[in-house]
Coordinates of C-alpha atoms and ligand atoms in Angstrom, one line a residue:
M1 CA 0.0 0.2 -0.1
S2 CA 1.5 3.6 -0.5
D3 CA 2.3 6.0 1.8
S4 CA -0.5 8.0 0.6
S5 CA -3.5 5.5 1.0
H6 CA -2.3 4.3 3.9
K7 CA -2.4 7.7 4.6
T8 CA -5.9 8.2 3.6
R9 CA -7.3 5.1 5.0
M10 CA -6.1 5.5 8.2
E11 CA -7.7 9.3 8.3
R12 CA -11.0 7.7 7.8
K13 CA -10.2 4.8 10.4
K14 CA -10.1 8.5 12.6
A15 CA -12.4 9.8 11.5
V16 CA -15.2 7.2 12.2
I17 CA -13.4 5.5 15.8
D18 CA -13.9 10.2 16.8
A19 CA -17.6 9.9 15.3
K20 CA -18.0 7.1 17.8
I21 CA -15.9 8.9 21.2
A22 CA -18.5 11.7 20.5
K23 CA -21.5 9.4 21.1
A24 CA -20.0 7.4 24.3
T25 CA -21.0 11.1 26.5
E26 CA -22.9 8.9 29.3
E27 CA -19.9 9.2 32.8
R28 CA -21.0 6.6 34.8
G29 CA -20.3 3.5 36.5
V30 CA -20.4 0.0 34.2
L31 CA -20.5 -3.5 35.8
I32 CA -18.0 -6.3 33.6
L33 CA -18.1 -9.1 34.0
L34 CA -14.8 -11.8 32.8
K35 CA -15.8 -15.5 32.5
G36 CA -14.5 -17.9 30.5
N37 CA -12.3 -21.0 31.2
G38 CA -9.2 -19.3 30.3
K39 CA -6.2 -18.0 32.4
G40 CA -6.6 -14.7 32.6
K41 CA -10.0 -13.3 34.8
S42 CA -8.9 -12.5 38.6
S43 CA -5.6 -11.1 37.3
S44 CA -7.5 -8.4 35.0
A45 CA -10.3 -8.2 37.7
F46 CA -7.2 -7.3 40.0
G47 CA -5.1 -5.3 37.1
T48 CA -8.2 -3.1 36.4
M49 CA -8.6 -2.3 39.9
A50 CA -4.7 -1.2 40.3
R51 CA -5.3 1.3 37.6
S52 CA -8.3 2.8 39.8
V53 CA -5.9 3.0 42.9
G54 CA -3.2 4.6 40.5
H55 CA -6.4 7.1 40.0
G56 CA -6.2 7.6 44.0
K57 CA -9.7 5.6 43.5
R58 CA -11.4 3.4 46.8
C59 CA -11.7 -0.1 46.0
A60 CA -12.8 -3.3 48.1
V61 CA -12.4 -6.4 46.9
I62 CA -14.6 -9.8 48.6
Q63 CA -12.8 -13.1 47.3
F64 CA -16.2 -15.6 47.4
I65 CA -13.0 -18.5 46.9
K66 CA -10.2 -18.4 49.1
G67 CA -7.3 -20.1 47.9
R68 CA -4.6 -22.8 49.2
T69 CA -2.2 -20.0 49.2
E70 CA -1.3 -16.4 49.4
T71 CA -2.0 -14.5 46.4
G72 CA 0.7 -11.4 45.0
E73 CA -2.1 -9.0 44.3
F74 CA -2.9 -10.3 47.6
K75 CA 0.1 -9.2 49.2
L76 CA 0.6 -6.0 47.9
F77 CA -2.7 -4.6 48.2
K78 CA -4.5 -5.6 51.8
D79 CA -2.1 -3.0 54.0
H80 CA -3.1 -0.4 51.0
P81 CA -5.0 3.0 52.5
L82 CA -7.4 2.7 49.0
V83 CA -7.7 -0.8 49.2
D84 CA -10.7 -3.1 51.7
W85 CA -10.0 -6.7 51.6
H86 CA -12.2 -9.4 52.1
V87 CA -11.5 -13.0 52.3
M88 CA -14.4 -14.9 52.8
G89 CA -14.0 -16.6 56.5
H90 CA -14.4 -20.6 56.2
G91 CA -15.8 -20.6 52.8
F92 CA -15.6 -22.7 49.7
T93 CA -12.3 -23.9 48.5
W94 CA -12.0 -27.0 46.5
E95 CA -11.5 -29.0 49.6
T96 CA -14.6 -28.0 52.0
R97 CA -16.8 -30.6 51.9
D98 CA -18.8 -29.4 54.3
K99 CA -22.0 -27.7 51.9
A100 CA -24.1 -26.3 54.9
Q101 CA -20.8 -24.3 56.9
D102 CA -20.0 -23.1 52.7
I103 CA -23.6 -21.1 52.3
A104 CA -23.3 -19.8 55.6
A105 CA -19.4 -17.8 54.8
A106 CA -21.6 -16.8 51.2
Q107 CA -24.2 -15.7 52.8
K108 CA -21.9 -13.6 55.3
A109 CA -19.2 -12.5 52.0
W110 CA -22.8 -11.1 51.0
S111 CA -24.0 -9.0 54.0
I112 CA -20.6 -7.2 53.3
A113 CA -20.9 -6.9 49.9
E114 CA -24.6 -5.3 49.9
D115 CA -23.5 -2.6 52.5
L116 CA -20.2 -1.7 50.0
L117 CA -22.5 -1.8 46.9
Q118 CA -24.4 1.1 49.1
D119 CA -21.4 2.9 50.0
D120 CA -20.6 5.2 47.4
R121 CA -17.6 6.0 48.9
Y122 CA -16.5 3.2 47.0
D123 CA -15.0 3.4 44.1
M124 CA -14.8 0.3 42.2
L125 CA -15.4 -3.3 44.0
V126 CA -14.6 -6.9 42.5
F127 CA -16.1 -9.8 43.4
D128 CA -13.8 -12.8 43.2
E129 CA -15.0 -16.2 41.9
M130 CA -18.8 -14.8 42.4
G131 CA -19.9 -17.2 39.4
Y132 CA -19.7 -19.5 41.3
M133 CA -21.8 -19.1 44.1
F134 CA -24.3 -19.3 42.0
K135 CA -23.8 -22.1 40.3
Y136 CA -24.1 -24.2 43.0
D137 CA -26.8 -22.3 44.8
Y138 CA -24.5 -20.5 47.6
L139 CA -26.1 -17.3 46.5
D140 CA -29.7 -15.5 45.1
V141 CA -28.8 -14.5 41.9
A142 CA -31.7 -12.3 42.3
P143 CA -30.7 -10.1 45.3
V144 CA -27.7 -9.5 43.8
V145 CA -29.5 -8.1 40.8
E146 CA -31.0 -6.0 42.7
A147 CA -28.4 -4.8 44.7
L148 CA -26.0 -4.3 41.4
K149 CA -28.9 -1.7 40.2
S150 CA -29.1 0.3 42.9
R151 CA -25.9 0.7 43.9
P152 CA -24.1 4.1 43.7
K153 CA -24.3 5.4 40.2
N154 CA -20.9 6.5 39.3
Q155 CA -20.0 3.0 41.2
N156 CA -18.0 0.2 39.4
V157 CA -18.3 -3.4 39.9
I158 CA -16.1 -6.4 38.2
I159 CA -17.1 -9.7 39.0
T160 CA -15.4 -12.8 37.6
G161 CA -16.3 -17.0 37.9
R162 CA -15.9 -19.3 34.8
T163 CA -19.5 -19.4 34.2
M164 CA -21.8 -16.1 35.5
A165 CA -25.5 -16.0 35.9
T166 CA -27.9 -15.4 32.8
A167 CA -29.1 -12.8 35.3
L168 CA -25.6 -10.9 36.2
Q169 CA -25.5 -10.6 32.5
D170 CA -28.7 -9.5 31.4
I171 CA -27.2 -6.2 33.7
A172 CA -23.6 -6.3 32.4
D173 CA -22.8 -3.1 30.3
T174 CA -18.8 -5.0 29.9
I175 CA -18.7 -8.8 29.3
S176 CA -15.5 -10.1 28.5
I177 CA -15.0 -14.1 27.7
V178 CA -11.1 -15.9 28.7
Q179 CA -10.8 -18.8 26.0
D180 CA -8.8 -21.5 27.6
E181 CA -6.8 -21.9 24.3
R182 CA -3.5 -22.9 25.6
H183 CA -2.5 -23.8 29.3
A184 CA 1.1 -24.1 30.4
F185 CA -0.4 -26.9 33.4
R186 CA -2.2 -28.9 30.6
L187 CA 3.0 -29.0 29.3
G188 CA 3.3 -30.2 32.5
V189 CA 4.3 -27.0 33.8
K190 CA 4.1 -26.3 37.9
A191 CA 1.8 -23.5 38.9
Q192 CA 4.0 -20.8 39.9
Q193 CA 4.7 -17.8 42.6
G194 CA 4.1 -14.4 40.4
I195 CA 1.8 -15.9 37.1
E196 CA -0.3 -18.2 38.8
Y197 CA -1.2 -17.0 42.4
Ligands
ATP201 P1 -5.9 -15.7 36.7 O1 -6.1 -15.3 38.9 O2 -4.0 -16.1 36.7 O3 -5.7 -14.9 35.9 P2 -8.5 -16.9 36.7 O4 -8.6 -16.3 37.0 O5 -8.8 -16.8 34.7 O6 -6.6 -17.1 36.6 P3 -9.6 -18.9 37.4 O7 -10.6 -20.0 36.7 O8 -10.1 -18.3 39.1 O9 -8.8 -18.4 36.3 O10 -8.7 -20.2 37.7 C1 -7.4 -19.6 38.5 C2 -5.8 -20.2 38.8 O11 -5.7 -21.2 38.1 C3 -4.8 -20.1 38.6 O12 -4.2 -19.7 39.2 C4 -4.5 -19.7 37.4 O13 -3.6 -20.0 36.1 C5 -5.3 -21.3 36.8 N1 -6.0 -21.6 35.5 C6 -6.4 -20.2 35.2 N2 -7.2 -21.5 34.1 C7 -6.3 -22.9 33.4 C8 -6.4 -23.2 32.5 N3 -7.2 -23.3 32.1 N4 -5.9 -24.4 33.1 C9 -5.1 -24.9 33.9 N5 -5.5 -23.9 35.2 C10 -5.7 -22.9 34.9
MG202 MG1 -9.5 -17.0 39.3

C-alpha cells in the first residue's frame, strides 16, 4: 500500500472512531463480568483495580473462594490505605465438603458486598470468583441483581468466575470471555508464584 493511501485510510478510520467517541458521553460506573475457562480473569480484575488505585480511587475486594496460598495481589494490596480486602471466612475452597458451612460463609461475604454496594465512598468493587456462588446455589442471584441495580451511580463493579449467572449477564455493561486456547499446566508446567498466585 502506498503511503498516501495508507494515510487516507487512517484518516477515514480516525473519523469513524472520533464519531463513536463523540457519541459515548454518559458518565457512570459499569458492571464488568469476566468469565470463561482461560487464564486471566482475576488478574485482569486486579489489574483494573490497580489502575483505579493509581488514580487515588477507593476500592474493595471480596474473594468468594479462598485459594490454598496467599496471592501476590493480596500481599500487595492488603495494607494499602485505598483498598479493603475481604476473604470469605471459612468458606468455599475446592477442598471443603461441608455445604452448610460454605453457604453460611457465602452469605456472610454477600452481606459485606451488600453494604459496599450502598456505600458511595467506594469507586470500585471486585467480587472475585462470585460466579460460582450461583452455579452451586450458595447465593440467590435476584437480591444481587437488585443491589447492583441500585448501587451508587459512579461505582464500578467487576465480577469474575468461569461461569456467570444469566441474570447478571442481562444487566452487565461489559462482558469479556477469557478463552482457554492453551495452558502451561497441560504442558506439565507447575503452578508458580507470580503467575498463578
Ligand atoms: P488468573 O488468576 O491467573 O487471572 P483466572 O482467574 O482466569 O486466573 P481461575 O479460574 O480463577 O482463573 O483459576 C485460578 C487458577 O487456575 C490460576 O492459578 C490460573 O493460572 C489457573 N488456571 C486458569 N485457567 C486455567 C486452565 N485453563 N488450566 C489450568 N489452570 C488454569
Ligand atoms: Mg480467578
